[in-house]
Amino acid sequence: MKRPTPPAAAADVPTVFVVDDDEELRLALGNLFGSVGLEVKLFDSAASFLRGVPQDTPGCLVLDVRLPGVSGLEFQGQLARAHAQIPIIFMTGHGDIPMSVQAMKAGAIDFLAKPFRDQDMLDAVTLAIETDRTRRARTQASSDVRDRFETLSPREREVMTLVTRGLMNKQVAGDLGLSEITVKLYRGQAMRKMGAASLADLVRMASLLSLHGDPPK
Amino acid sequence: MKRPTPPAAAADVPTVFVVDDDEELRLALGNLFGSVGLEVKLFDSAASFLRGVPQDTPGCLVLDVRLPGVSGLEFQGQLARAHAQIPIIFMTGHGDIPMSVQAMKAGAIDFLAKPFRDQDMLDAVTLAIETDRTRRARTQASSDVRDRFETLSPREREVMTLVTRGLMNKQVAGDLGLSEITVKLYRGQAMRKMGAASLADLVRMASLLSLHGDPPK
DNA sequence: GTGCGCCCTATACTTTGGTATGGAAGATCG
DNA sequence: CGATCTTCCATACCAAAGTATAGGGCGCAC
C-alpha cells in the first residue's frame, strides 16, 4: 500500500508557506497572515522550502518570482512535474505581462505586483486555501477507492471492469473464458472488497477509477 | 424541447473571430489565420461581433482589450454571464499585469502584448480551438442525455433517480408508495427512453445529470 | 511439506430483475 | 365526448443475479 492509512493525521490547519529572499517582506507577510489566524512558515529560497516541507500539509504557497537559484516560475514547473499540487500565489517587483500569463496558465491562483494591498493578498490566500481544501477532499475520496481496488486480485479487477461496463455475467464469462458461476463469485468478492452496497455504487467507483475512459471531467 | 434536435447542423469548421478597432491589425490577422486555413471573421467592436454571430459556431475569439464601447475585459464578463463559453485570446497594446491576471483568472486562453509574434498567436488559437472542440463534445454528450431525460414522465424520473442510487425495486416501491411491479414497469420504460442498454449505462447517465450530487468533477 | 491465497468449477436454491398482457382511474385536449 | 397520456395494479413467467457449500489444481512462502 502507498498511503499508510493513518498518514500521521497531518495537522489539518491550513498553512501559508512564504518563499521570498527579502527578509523584511517575509516578516511583514508573516505578521499579516498571523493577524488573521493563519499558520505561517517562512523560507528564503525554494530549496529551503523543499527541505522544510516534506509532509503534505494543506495550505498554499506565496512565492516571489525572483529568487536565488531557480526562479519562481521554474519552481512552479518543478512542483507541477513532481505532482505537488499546492496552490501558488506569485509576487513580483519587476514582472511583465508574459511572466504573469505564463504563471496563470500554469495554474497559479494569483499574480500580484509589488507593492500590493494587504487585502488583495489575503483574498488570494483565502481562495487558494479553499481551492486546496476542495482538491484534497476530492483526491482523498478517489484514493480511498483506489486503495481498495488494489486489494482486488487480477481476476476480480477484470470482472469488475466488465461488469461495470454493463455486461451480463454470462457475457463476462464468455469474454474471459470462464463459467458464469465463477464470474458471480468474483463479482461478489469485488463488491465486498470495494465496499459497494450495490451495482450502482460499483459503477460510480469504476468511473472514479477511469476504468472505461475519462469522460467525467 | 429546447434544442430542435437537428440544430441546423452548424458548420463545424472552426472559425476565428477577431474583434479589434484597428483595421490594419484586423486585416493582418485575417491574413495570418487565412494563411493556415482557418475560417476568419473580422469585427470592429464587441457590438458588431454580437450582431454578426448569433449562431453557435465553434471556434475562438481574438479580442483587443481596448475597444470602443465596452472594454475587452467587460465584454469577457458579459459573455460569461450569458454562458457563452467561447475561448478568448486577448491582445493589448497598453496592458498591465493586473489586467492580464484578471483576464486569465476569468478563463482566457492567453493574453498577448502587442506586438506579438505571429507564431505565438497561432499557437494560442490552435489551443483555443482545441479547447472549444473538447468542451463542445462534452457539452453535447450531456445535453443529449438531458434531452432524453426530459421525455421521461415525473414518475419515471423518480424511479430512475432511486434505482441509479442503488436501491432495489422493492425499496424504491416503498419509498414512493408503489408496488414493486409498478416500479419495474417504470424502470423498464426509463431504460428504453434513455437508450440505456444496462443499469451501468443508466447510472452513468444519472451521474452526467447530477441526479445525486456533483462529485464527478 | 504444510499452509495460504488465487484460480476455477459444480450443484442447489433464493432473490431480483425484466417483460408481457390486461385492466382501471384520472387529467388534458381538441 | 372520445382520444391519449399518465398513473397504477395484478397475474404469469422467464432470465439474471446472488449466496452457500464443496470441491480440485497451482504457486509461493515459511
Short mmCIF file of C-alpha atoms (C1' of nucleotides) in Angstrom, two decimals:
data_model
loop_
_atom_site.label_atom_id
_atom_site.label_comp_id
_atom_site.label_asym_id
_atom_site.label_seq_id
_atom_site.Cartn_x
_atom_site.Cartn_y
_atom_site.Cartn_z
CA MET A 1 0.00 0.00 0.00
CA LYS A 2 1.12 3.53 -0.62
CA ARG A 3 -0.64 5.67 1.92
CA PRO A 4 -0.20 4.22 5.40
CA THR A 5 -3.91 4.56 6.04
CA PRO A 6 -3.48 6.90 9.04
CA PRO A 7 -0.96 9.31 7.44
CA ALA A 8 0.17 10.70 10.76
CA ALA A 9 -3.10 12.62 10.70
CA ALA A 10 -1.29 15.64 9.24
CA ALA A 11 -2.29 18.75 11.10
CA ASP A 12 -5.19 19.87 9.00
CA VAL A 13 -4.86 23.50 9.92
CA PRO A 14 -4.05 25.28 6.67
CA THR A 15 -0.61 26.81 6.47
CA VAL A 16 0.68 29.64 4.32
CA PHE A 17 4.19 28.99 3.06
CA VAL A 18 6.01 32.15 2.13
CA VAL A 19 9.10 31.98 -0.03
CA ASP A 20 10.91 35.28 -0.59
CA ASP A 21 14.52 36.33 -0.22
CA ASP A 22 13.58 39.72 1.16
CA GLU A 23 13.55 39.26 4.92
CA GLU A 24 11.62 42.42 5.56
CA LEU A 25 8.78 41.35 3.31
CA ARG A 26 8.85 37.86 4.72
CA LEU A 27 8.30 39.16 8.20
CA ALA A 28 5.64 41.56 7.07
CA LEU A 29 3.74 38.73 5.42
CA GLY A 30 4.23 36.60 8.48
CA ASN A 31 2.54 39.28 10.54
CA LEU A 32 -0.20 39.80 8.01
CA PHE A 33 -1.20 36.16 7.85
CA GLY A 34 -0.68 35.66 11.55
CA SER A 35 -3.02 38.54 12.27
CA VAL A 36 -5.90 36.72 10.66
CA GLY A 37 -5.19 33.49 12.46
CA LEU A 38 -3.39 31.61 9.73
CA GLU A 39 -0.44 29.34 10.32
CA VAL A 40 2.66 30.66 8.53
CA LYS A 41 6.06 29.31 7.61
CA LEU A 42 8.76 31.50 6.10
CA PHE A 43 11.55 30.49 3.73
CA ASP A 44 14.25 32.41 1.93
CA SER A 45 14.57 30.08 -1.03
CA ALA A 46 12.87 27.31 -2.94
CA ALA A 47 15.42 24.84 -1.66
CA SER A 48 14.76 25.60 1.99
CA PHE A 49 11.04 25.31 1.34
CA LEU A 50 11.54 21.84 -0.07
CA ARG A 51 13.67 20.90 2.87
CA GLY A 52 11.25 22.27 5.41
CA VAL A 53 8.05 20.85 3.99
CA PRO A 54 8.30 17.16 3.29
CA GLN A 55 4.90 16.38 4.72
CA ASP A 56 1.74 17.03 2.82
CA THR A 57 0.37 19.86 4.83
CA PRO A 58 -2.69 21.56 3.38
CA GLY A 59 -2.29 25.20 2.55
CA CYS A 60 -0.85 27.41 -0.13
CA LEU A 61 2.41 28.83 -1.34
CA VAL A 62 3.17 32.53 -1.60
CA LEU A 63 6.11 32.75 -3.90
CA ASP A 64 8.35 35.51 -5.15
CA VAL A 65 9.13 35.31 -8.84
CA ARG A 66 12.71 36.38 -8.40
CA LEU A 67 14.55 34.03 -6.14
CA PRO A 68 18.13 32.99 -5.55
CA GLY A 69 18.74 29.82 -7.53
CA VAL A 70 15.74 28.69 -9.52
CA SER A 71 13.20 31.35 -10.41
CA GLY A 72 9.69 31.23 -9.06
CA LEU A 73 8.32 30.19 -12.43
CA GLU A 74 10.79 27.38 -12.81
CA PHE A 75 9.99 26.27 -9.33
CA GLN A 76 6.32 26.19 -10.21
CA GLY A 77 7.17 23.88 -13.09
CA GLN A 78 9.24 21.64 -10.86
CA LEU A 79 6.43 21.32 -8.37
CA ALA A 80 3.99 20.52 -11.13
CA ARG A 81 6.27 17.84 -12.51
CA ALA A 82 6.56 16.39 -9.04
CA HIS A 83 2.77 16.43 -8.84
CA ALA A 84 2.84 18.75 -5.89
CA GLN A 85 -0.46 20.46 -6.37
CA ILE A 86 -0.20 23.16 -3.78
CA PRO A 87 -1.90 26.36 -4.96
CA ILE A 88 0.56 29.14 -5.71
CA ILE A 89 0.28 32.90 -5.39
CA PHE A 90 3.05 34.85 -7.07
CA MET A 91 4.53 38.18 -6.08
CA THR A 92 6.85 40.23 -8.18
CA GLY A 93 8.56 43.57 -8.13
CA HIS A 94 9.69 43.64 -11.73
CA GLY A 95 7.30 41.42 -13.57
CA ASP A 96 5.85 41.77 -17.00
CA ILE A 97 2.77 40.52 -18.75
CA PRO A 98 4.21 37.38 -20.36
CA MET A 99 5.52 36.33 -17.00
CA SER A 100 2.18 36.72 -15.29
CA VAL A 101 0.39 34.97 -18.14
CA GLN A 102 2.75 32.05 -18.02
CA ALA A 103 2.22 31.71 -14.29
CA MET A 104 -1.55 31.85 -14.60
CA LYS A 105 -1.58 29.38 -17.48
CA ALA A 106 0.39 27.01 -15.29
CA GLY A 107 -2.37 27.21 -12.74
CA ALA A 108 -1.34 29.94 -10.34
CA ILE A 109 -4.13 31.27 -8.20
CA ASP A 110 -2.99 34.87 -8.48
CA PHE A 111 -0.08 37.02 -9.51
CA LEU A 112 0.41 40.19 -7.51
CA ALA A 113 2.69 43.06 -8.45
CA LYS A 114 4.54 44.66 -5.57
CA PRO A 115 3.54 46.70 -3.85
CA PHE A 116 0.18 45.04 -3.38
CA ARG A 117 -2.59 45.77 -0.96
CA ASP A 118 -2.76 43.53 2.08
CA GLN A 119 -6.36 42.79 1.36
CA ASP A 120 -5.58 41.56 -2.14
CA MET A 121 -3.06 39.15 -0.72
CA LEU A 122 -5.47 37.93 1.93
CA ASP A 123 -8.19 37.42 -0.63
CA ALA A 124 -5.85 35.42 -2.80
CA VAL A 125 -4.71 33.29 0.10
CA THR A 126 -8.25 32.64 1.21
CA LEU A 127 -9.18 31.50 -2.26
CA ALA A 128 -6.04 29.39 -2.54
CA ILE A 129 -6.71 27.61 0.71
CA GLU A 130 -10.26 26.92 -0.25
CA THR A 131 -9.05 25.55 -3.56
CA ASP A 132 -6.60 23.29 -1.82
CA ARG A 133 -9.19 22.07 0.60
CA THR A 134 -11.55 21.14 -2.20
CA ARG A 135 -8.88 19.43 -4.21
CA ARG A 136 -7.74 17.42 -1.22
CA ALA A 137 -11.22 16.26 -0.44
CA ARG A 138 -11.67 15.04 -4.00
CA THR A 139 -8.27 13.44 -4.14
CA GLN A 140 -8.74 11.53 -0.96
CA ALA A 141 -12.14 10.23 -1.89
CA SER A 142 -10.77 8.75 -5.07
CA SER A 143 -7.61 7.45 -3.49
CA ASP A 144 -9.61 5.56 -0.90
CA VAL A 145 -11.36 3.82 -3.71
CA ARG A 146 -8.07 3.25 -5.45
CA ASP A 147 -6.60 1.63 -2.38
CA ARG A 148 -9.47 -0.78 -2.17
CA PHE A 149 -9.22 -1.52 -5.87
CA GLU A 150 -5.63 -2.53 -5.34
CA THR A 151 -6.65 -5.18 -2.87
CA LEU A 152 -8.56 -6.95 -5.61
CA SER A 153 -7.00 -9.92 -7.32
CA PRO A 154 -6.35 -9.55 -11.07
CA ARG A 155 -9.38 -11.59 -11.93
CA GLU A 156 -11.59 -9.64 -9.60
CA ARG A 157 -10.42 -6.48 -11.29
CA GLU A 158 -11.18 -7.80 -14.73
CA VAL A 159 -14.62 -8.93 -13.71
CA MET A 160 -15.34 -5.63 -12.03
CA THR A 161 -14.28 -3.77 -15.14
CA LEU A 162 -16.53 -5.71 -17.46
CA VAL A 163 -19.45 -5.84 -15.09
CA THR A 164 -19.40 -2.08 -14.57
CA ARG A 165 -19.26 -1.67 -18.31
CA GLY A 166 -22.72 -3.14 -18.35
CA LEU A 167 -22.07 -6.69 -19.47
CA MET A 168 -24.13 -9.55 -18.10
CA ASN A 169 -22.43 -12.28 -16.11
CA LYS A 170 -22.60 -14.70 -18.98
CA GLN A 171 -21.03 -12.20 -21.34
CA VAL A 172 -18.23 -11.55 -18.90
CA ALA A 173 -17.77 -15.29 -18.61
CA GLY A 174 -17.54 -15.59 -22.36
CA ASP A 175 -15.07 -12.74 -22.68
CA LEU A 176 -12.79 -14.08 -20.00
CA GLY A 177 -13.22 -17.74 -20.84
CA LEU A 178 -14.82 -18.55 -17.51
CA SER A 179 -18.01 -20.17 -16.40
CA GLU A 180 -20.82 -17.95 -15.30
CA ILE A 181 -20.75 -19.17 -11.74
CA THR A 182 -17.13 -18.16 -11.42
CA VAL A 183 -17.95 -14.68 -12.57
CA LYS A 184 -20.66 -14.45 -9.95
CA LEU A 185 -18.14 -15.46 -7.33
CA TYR A 186 -15.57 -12.80 -8.28
CA ARG A 187 -18.25 -10.25 -8.77
CA GLY A 188 -19.46 -10.78 -5.24
CA GLN A 189 -15.94 -10.66 -3.86
CA ALA A 190 -15.22 -7.45 -5.74
CA MET A 191 -18.35 -5.87 -4.34
CA ARG A 192 -17.40 -6.85 -0.83
CA LYS A 193 -13.80 -5.74 -1.09
CA MET A 194 -14.76 -2.44 -2.68
CA GLY A 195 -17.39 -1.83 -0.07
CA ALA A 196 -20.05 -1.34 -2.70
CA ALA A 197 -23.59 -1.79 -1.47
CA SER A 198 -24.99 -2.02 -4.96
CA LEU A 199 -24.01 -2.31 -8.58
CA ALA A 200 -24.70 1.40 -8.93
CA ASP A 201 -22.05 2.08 -6.32
CA LEU A 202 -19.59 -0.11 -8.10
CA VAL A 203 -20.24 1.67 -11.38
CA ARG A 204 -19.55 5.02 -9.76
CA MET A 205 -16.31 3.71 -8.33
CA ALA A 206 -15.32 2.41 -11.73
CA SER A 207 -15.95 5.89 -13.07
CA LEU A 208 -13.73 7.41 -10.43
CA LEU A 209 -11.05 4.92 -11.37
CA SER A 210 -11.47 5.68 -15.06
CA LEU A 211 -11.85 2.01 -15.77
CA HIS A 212 -13.57 2.73 -19.05
CA GLY A 213 -12.49 6.22 -20.07
CA ASP A 214 -12.20 9.68 -18.59
CA PRO A 215 -15.43 11.34 -19.72
CA PRO A 216 -16.29 12.54 -16.21
CA LYS A 217 -14.38 15.80 -16.22
CA MET B 1 -37.94 20.64 -26.07
CA LYS B 2 -35.17 23.19 -26.22
CA ARG B 3 -32.71 22.12 -28.88
CA PRO B 4 -34.60 21.30 -32.08
CA THR B 5 -32.73 18.01 -32.32
CA PRO B 6 -31.17 18.78 -35.73
CA PRO B 7 -29.80 22.25 -34.84
CA ALA B 8 -29.27 23.32 -38.42
CA ALA B 9 -26.09 21.26 -38.32
CA ALA B 10 -23.97 24.35 -37.61
CA ALA B 11 -20.97 24.45 -39.86
CA ASP B 12 -18.41 22.64 -37.77
CA VAL B 13 -15.40 24.27 -39.37
CA PRO B 14 -13.75 26.25 -36.59
CA THR B 15 -13.78 29.98 -37.03
CA VAL B 16 -11.55 32.65 -35.55
CA PHE B 17 -13.47 35.76 -34.59
CA VAL B 18 -11.28 38.82 -34.44
CA VAL B 19 -12.53 41.91 -32.63
CA ASP B 20 -10.26 44.95 -32.85
CA ASP B 21 -10.89 48.55 -33.78
CA ASP B 22 -7.58 48.85 -35.63
CA GLU B 23 -8.41 47.97 -39.19
CA GLU B 24 -4.83 47.41 -40.16
CA LEU B 25 -4.33 44.82 -37.45
CA ARG B 26 -7.67 43.20 -38.25
CA LEU B 27 -6.65 42.65 -41.82
CA ALA B 28 -3.22 41.41 -40.83
CA LEU B 29 -4.80 38.85 -38.52
CA GLY B 30 -7.25 37.92 -41.20
CA ASN B 31 -4.34 37.11 -43.49
CA LEU B 32 -2.46 35.29 -40.80
CA PHE B 33 -5.29 32.97 -39.91
CA GLY B 34 -6.36 32.60 -43.51
CA SER B 35 -2.86 31.53 -44.46
CA VAL B 36 -3.10 28.48 -42.22
CA GLY B 37 -6.51 27.51 -43.50
CA LEU B 38 -8.66 28.85 -40.72
CA GLU B 39 -12.00 30.49 -41.24
CA VAL B 40 -11.92 34.12 -40.07
CA LYS B 41 -14.48 36.79 -39.32
CA LEU B 42 -13.48 40.35 -38.50
CA PHE B 43 -15.31 42.85 -36.33
CA ASP B 44 -14.50 46.37 -35.21
CA SER B 45 -16.44 46.24 -31.94
CA ALA B 46 -18.00 43.93 -29.41
CA ALA B 47 -21.44 45.02 -30.54
CA SER B 48 -20.86 44.10 -34.15
CA PHE B 49 -19.49 40.75 -33.06
CA LEU B 50 -22.67 40.04 -31.14
CA ARG B 51 -24.75 41.09 -34.10
CA GLY B 52 -22.76 39.01 -36.55
CA VAL B 53 -22.54 35.81 -34.55
CA PRO B 54 -25.90 34.72 -33.28
CA GLN B 55 -25.30 31.06 -34.11
CA ASP B 56 -23.17 28.81 -32.05
CA THR B 57 -20.27 28.35 -34.37
CA PRO B 58 -17.28 26.51 -32.91
CA GLY B 59 -14.08 28.49 -32.74
CA CYS B 60 -12.44 31.15 -30.64
CA LEU B 61 -12.40 34.86 -30.06
CA VAL B 62 -9.35 37.06 -30.51
CA LEU B 63 -10.16 40.19 -28.62
CA ASP B 64 -8.48 43.53 -28.13
CA VAL B 65 -8.59 44.79 -24.56
CA ARG B 66 -9.17 48.36 -25.59
CA LEU B 67 -12.32 48.69 -27.62
CA PRO B 68 -14.84 51.37 -28.45
CA GLY B 69 -17.75 51.00 -26.05
CA VAL B 70 -17.28 48.19 -23.55
CA SER B 71 -13.72 47.13 -22.82
CA GLY B 72 -12.49 43.70 -23.72
CA LEU B 73 -12.47 42.62 -20.11
CA GLU B 74 -16.01 43.80 -19.53
CA PHE B 75 -17.04 42.03 -22.66
CA GLN B 76 -15.47 38.84 -21.37
CA GLY B 77 -17.59 39.19 -18.25
CA GLN B 78 -20.72 39.75 -20.27
CA LEU B 79 -20.11 36.67 -22.36
CA ALA B 80 -19.51 34.63 -19.24
CA ARG B 81 -22.71 35.85 -17.68
CA ALA B 82 -24.54 34.95 -20.88
CA HIS B 83 -22.93 31.49 -20.65
CA ALA B 84 -21.18 31.98 -23.96
CA GLN B 85 -18.20 29.76 -23.41
CA ILE B 86 -16.14 30.65 -26.44
CA PRO B 87 -12.43 30.61 -25.62
CA ILE B 88 -10.88 34.06 -25.62
CA ILE B 89 -7.41 35.27 -26.53
CA PHE B 90 -6.65 38.83 -25.53
CA MET B 91 -4.38 41.31 -27.23
CA THR B 92 -3.28 44.59 -25.79
CA GLY B 93 -1.00 47.46 -26.59
CA HIS B 94 -1.03 49.11 -23.22
CA GLY B 95 -1.82 46.39 -20.77
CA ASP B 96 -0.52 45.83 -17.31
CA ILE B 97 -0.16 42.84 -15.04
CA PRO B 98 -3.41 43.16 -13.09
CA MET B 99 -5.27 43.35 -16.35
CA SER B 100 -3.70 40.21 -17.71
CA VAL B 101 -4.21 38.39 -14.43
CA GLN B 102 -7.84 39.31 -14.31
CA ALA B 103 -8.33 38.06 -17.84
CA MET B 104 -6.60 34.78 -17.14
CA LYS B 105 -8.50 34.26 -13.90
CA ALA B 106 -11.68 34.72 -15.86
CA GLY B 107 -10.63 31.87 -18.07
CA ALA B 108 -8.87 33.48 -21.01
CA ILE B 109 -6.72 31.13 -23.03
CA ASP B 110 -3.92 33.63 -23.49
CA PHE B 111 -3.09 37.30 -23.17
CA LEU B 112 -0.66 38.67 -25.72
CA ALA B 113 1.05 42.02 -25.54
CA LYS B 114 1.40 43.85 -28.83
CA PRO B 115 3.46 43.47 -30.77
CA PHE B 116 3.34 39.71 -30.58
CA ARG B 117 4.92 37.06 -32.74
CA ASP B 118 2.63 35.50 -35.33
CA GLN B 119 3.56 32.08 -34.09
CA ASP B 120 2.52 32.89 -30.55
CA MET B 121 -0.87 33.96 -31.79
CA LEU B 122 -1.25 30.85 -33.92
CA ASP B 123 -0.28 28.63 -31.03
CA ALA B 124 -2.82 30.31 -28.82
CA VAL B 125 -5.54 29.99 -31.43
CA THR B 126 -4.76 26.36 -32.01
CA LEU B 127 -5.03 25.65 -28.33
CA ALA B 128 -8.21 27.68 -28.04
CA ILE B 129 -9.87 25.82 -30.86
CA GLU B 130 -8.89 22.50 -29.42
CA THR B 131 -10.29 23.61 -26.08
CA ASP B 132 -13.54 24.62 -27.68
CA ARG B 133 -13.81 21.38 -29.56
CA THR B 134 -13.36 19.37 -26.40
CA ARG B 135 -15.82 21.44 -24.44
CA ARG B 136 -18.42 21.15 -27.18
CA ALA B 137 -18.08 17.42 -27.37
CA ARG B 138 -18.61 17.14 -23.65
CA THR B 139 -21.47 19.57 -23.63
CA GLN B 140 -23.30 17.87 -26.41
CA ALA B 141 -22.92 14.43 -24.95
CA SER B 142 -24.52 15.56 -21.74
CA SER B 143 -27.23 17.60 -23.41
CA ASP B 144 -28.28 14.62 -25.48
CA VAL B 145 -28.80 12.73 -22.27
CA ARG B 146 -30.59 15.69 -20.78
CA ASP B 147 -32.99 15.85 -23.70
CA ARG B 148 -33.87 12.24 -23.28
CA PHE B 149 -34.31 12.67 -19.57
CA GLU B 150 -36.86 15.37 -20.24
CA THR B 151 -39.01 12.96 -22.21
CA LEU B 152 -39.47 10.88 -19.07
CA SER B 153 -42.64 11.23 -17.07
CA PRO B 154 -42.24 12.51 -13.50
CA ARG B 155 -42.64 9.03 -12.07
CA GLU B 156 -40.13 7.58 -14.48
CA ARG B 157 -37.67 10.23 -13.40
CA GLU B 158 -38.19 9.46 -9.73
CA VAL B 159 -37.77 5.77 -10.28
CA MET B 160 -34.66 6.31 -12.35
CA THR B 161 -33.20 8.51 -9.64
CA LEU B 162 -33.71 5.99 -6.88
CA VAL B 163 -32.72 2.99 -8.94
CA THR B 164 -29.46 4.60 -10.02
CA ARG B 165 -28.81 5.46 -6.41
CA GLY B 166 -28.56 1.73 -5.84
CA LEU B 167 -31.91 0.93 -4.29
CA MET B 168 -33.64 -2.35 -5.08
CA ASN B 169 -37.00 -2.28 -6.78
CA LYS B 170 -38.81 -3.11 -3.58
CA GLN B 171 -37.07 -0.29 -1.75
CA VAL B 172 -37.98 2.14 -4.47
CA ALA B 173 -41.53 0.89 -4.25
CA GLY B 174 -41.54 1.51 -0.53
CA ASP B 175 -40.09 4.98 -0.84
CA LEU B 176 -42.56 6.04 -3.48
CA GLY B 177 -45.54 4.17 -2.08
CA LEU B 178 -45.87 1.93 -5.10
CA SER B 179 -45.96 -1.77 -5.70
CA GLU B 180 -42.84 -3.45 -6.89
CA ILE B 181 -44.31 -4.40 -10.22
CA THR B 182 -45.07 -0.79 -10.97
CA VAL B 183 -41.51 0.16 -10.26
CA LYS B 184 -40.33 -2.50 -12.66
CA LEU B 185 -42.62 -1.06 -15.28
CA TYR B 186 -41.31 2.49 -14.96
CA ARG B 187 -37.79 1.28 -14.66
CA GLY B 188 -38.06 -0.52 -17.94
CA GLN B 189 -39.65 2.48 -19.61
CA ALA B 190 -36.93 4.76 -18.30
CA MET B 191 -34.24 2.45 -19.65
CA ARG B 192 -35.88 2.38 -23.05
CA LYS B 193 -36.47 6.11 -23.26
CA MET B 194 -32.95 6.90 -22.08
CA GLY B 195 -31.46 4.45 -24.52
CA ALA B 196 -29.60 2.65 -21.77
CA ALA B 197 -28.52 -0.88 -22.59
CA SER B 198 -27.76 -1.72 -19.00
CA LEU B 199 -28.12 -0.46 -15.48
CA ALA B 200 -24.49 0.59 -15.61
CA ASP B 201 -25.32 2.87 -18.52
CA LEU B 202 -28.21 4.36 -16.64
CA VAL B 203 -26.03 5.03 -13.62
CA ARG B 204 -23.51 6.85 -15.77
CA MET B 205 -26.26 8.96 -17.28
CA ALA B 206 -27.52 9.77 -13.82
CA SER B 207 -24.02 10.91 -12.95
CA LEU B 208 -23.92 13.15 -16.00
CA LEU B 209 -27.24 14.61 -14.94
CA SER B 210 -26.02 15.07 -11.37
CA LEU B 211 -29.07 13.27 -10.09
CA HIS B 212 -27.33 12.52 -6.82
CA GLY B 213 -24.56 15.10 -6.40
CA ASP B 214 -21.77 16.67 -8.39
CA PRO B 215 -18.70 14.69 -7.23
CA PRO B 216 -17.61 13.90 -10.80
CA LYS B 217 -15.54 16.99 -11.50
"C1'" DG C 1 5.91 -30.37 3.34
"C1'" DT C 2 2.08 -27.52 5.07
"C1'" DG C 3 -0.47 -23.64 4.82
"C1'" DC C 4 -2.37 -19.94 2.23
"C1'" DG C 5 -4.25 -17.36 -1.41
"C1'" DC C 6 -5.64 -17.34 -6.03
"C1'" DC C 7 -7.90 -19.66 -9.66
"C1'" DC C 8 -11.62 -22.28 -11.27
"C1'" DT C 9 -15.82 -25.21 -11.32
"C1'" DA C 10 -20.30 -27.59 -9.95
"C1'" DT C 11 -24.79 -28.31 -7.64
"C1'" DA C 12 -28.58 -26.33 -5.47
"C1'" DC C 13 -31.54 -22.76 -4.23
"C1'" DT C 14 -33.43 -17.95 -3.35
"C1'" DT C 15 -33.98 -13.40 -4.60
"C1'" DT C 16 -34.18 -9.78 -8.07
"C1'" DG C 17 -34.76 -8.14 -12.41
"C1'" DG C 18 -37.26 -7.81 -16.58
"C1'" DT C 19 -41.11 -8.41 -19.90
"C1'" DA C 20 -45.64 -9.20 -21.46
"C1'" DT C 21 -50.61 -8.81 -21.16
"C1'" DG C 22 -54.60 -6.89 -19.41
"C1'" DG C 23 -57.26 -3.72 -16.92
"C1'" DA C 24 -58.83 0.62 -14.39
"C1'" DA C 25 -58.96 5.59 -12.92
"C1'" DG C 26 -57.98 10.44 -13.56
"C1'" DA C 27 -56.25 14.57 -16.48
"C1'" DT C 28 -55.99 17.04 -20.61
"C1'" DC C 29 -57.07 18.47 -25.11
"C1'" DG C 30 -59.36 19.13 -29.29
"C1'" DC D 1 -67.26 13.08 -25.72
"C1'" DG D 2 -63.69 10.37 -27.28
"C1'" DA D 3 -58.55 10.07 -27.82
"C1'" DT D 4 -54.49 9.97 -25.41
"C1'" DC D 5 -51.34 10.05 -21.63
"C1'" DT D 6 -50.02 9.11 -17.07
"C1'" DT D 7 -50.58 6.64 -13.22
"C1'" DC D 8 -51.26 2.41 -11.02
"C1'" DC D 9 -52.02 -2.63 -10.03
"C1'" DA D 10 -52.28 -7.95 -10.96
"C1'" DT D 11 -51.04 -12.47 -12.82
"C1'" DA D 12 -47.78 -15.12 -15.03
"C1'" DC D 13 -43.44 -16.42 -16.42
"C1'" DC D 14 -38.51 -16.41 -17.58
"C1'" DA D 15 -33.85 -14.66 -17.22
"C1'" DA D 16 -30.37 -13.00 -14.44
"C1'" DA D 17 -28.20 -12.12 -10.11
"C1'" DG D 18 -26.67 -13.61 -5.78
"C1'" DT D 19 -25.39 -16.95 -1.98
"C1'" DA D 20 -23.89 -21.17 0.05
"C1'" DT D 21 -21.39 -25.34 0.09
"C1'" DA D 22 -17.99 -28.31 -1.63
"C1'" DG D 23 -14.54 -29.31 -4.19
"C1'" DG D 24 -9.58 -29.56 -7.15
"C1'" DG D 25 -5.26 -27.56 -9.00
"C1'" DC D 26 -1.41 -24.27 -8.75
"C1'" DG D 27 2.26 -21.46 -6.98
"C1'" DC D 28 4.62 -19.37 -3.21
"C1'" DA D 29 6.47 -18.76 1.41
"C1'" DC D 30 7.68 -20.37 5.86
#
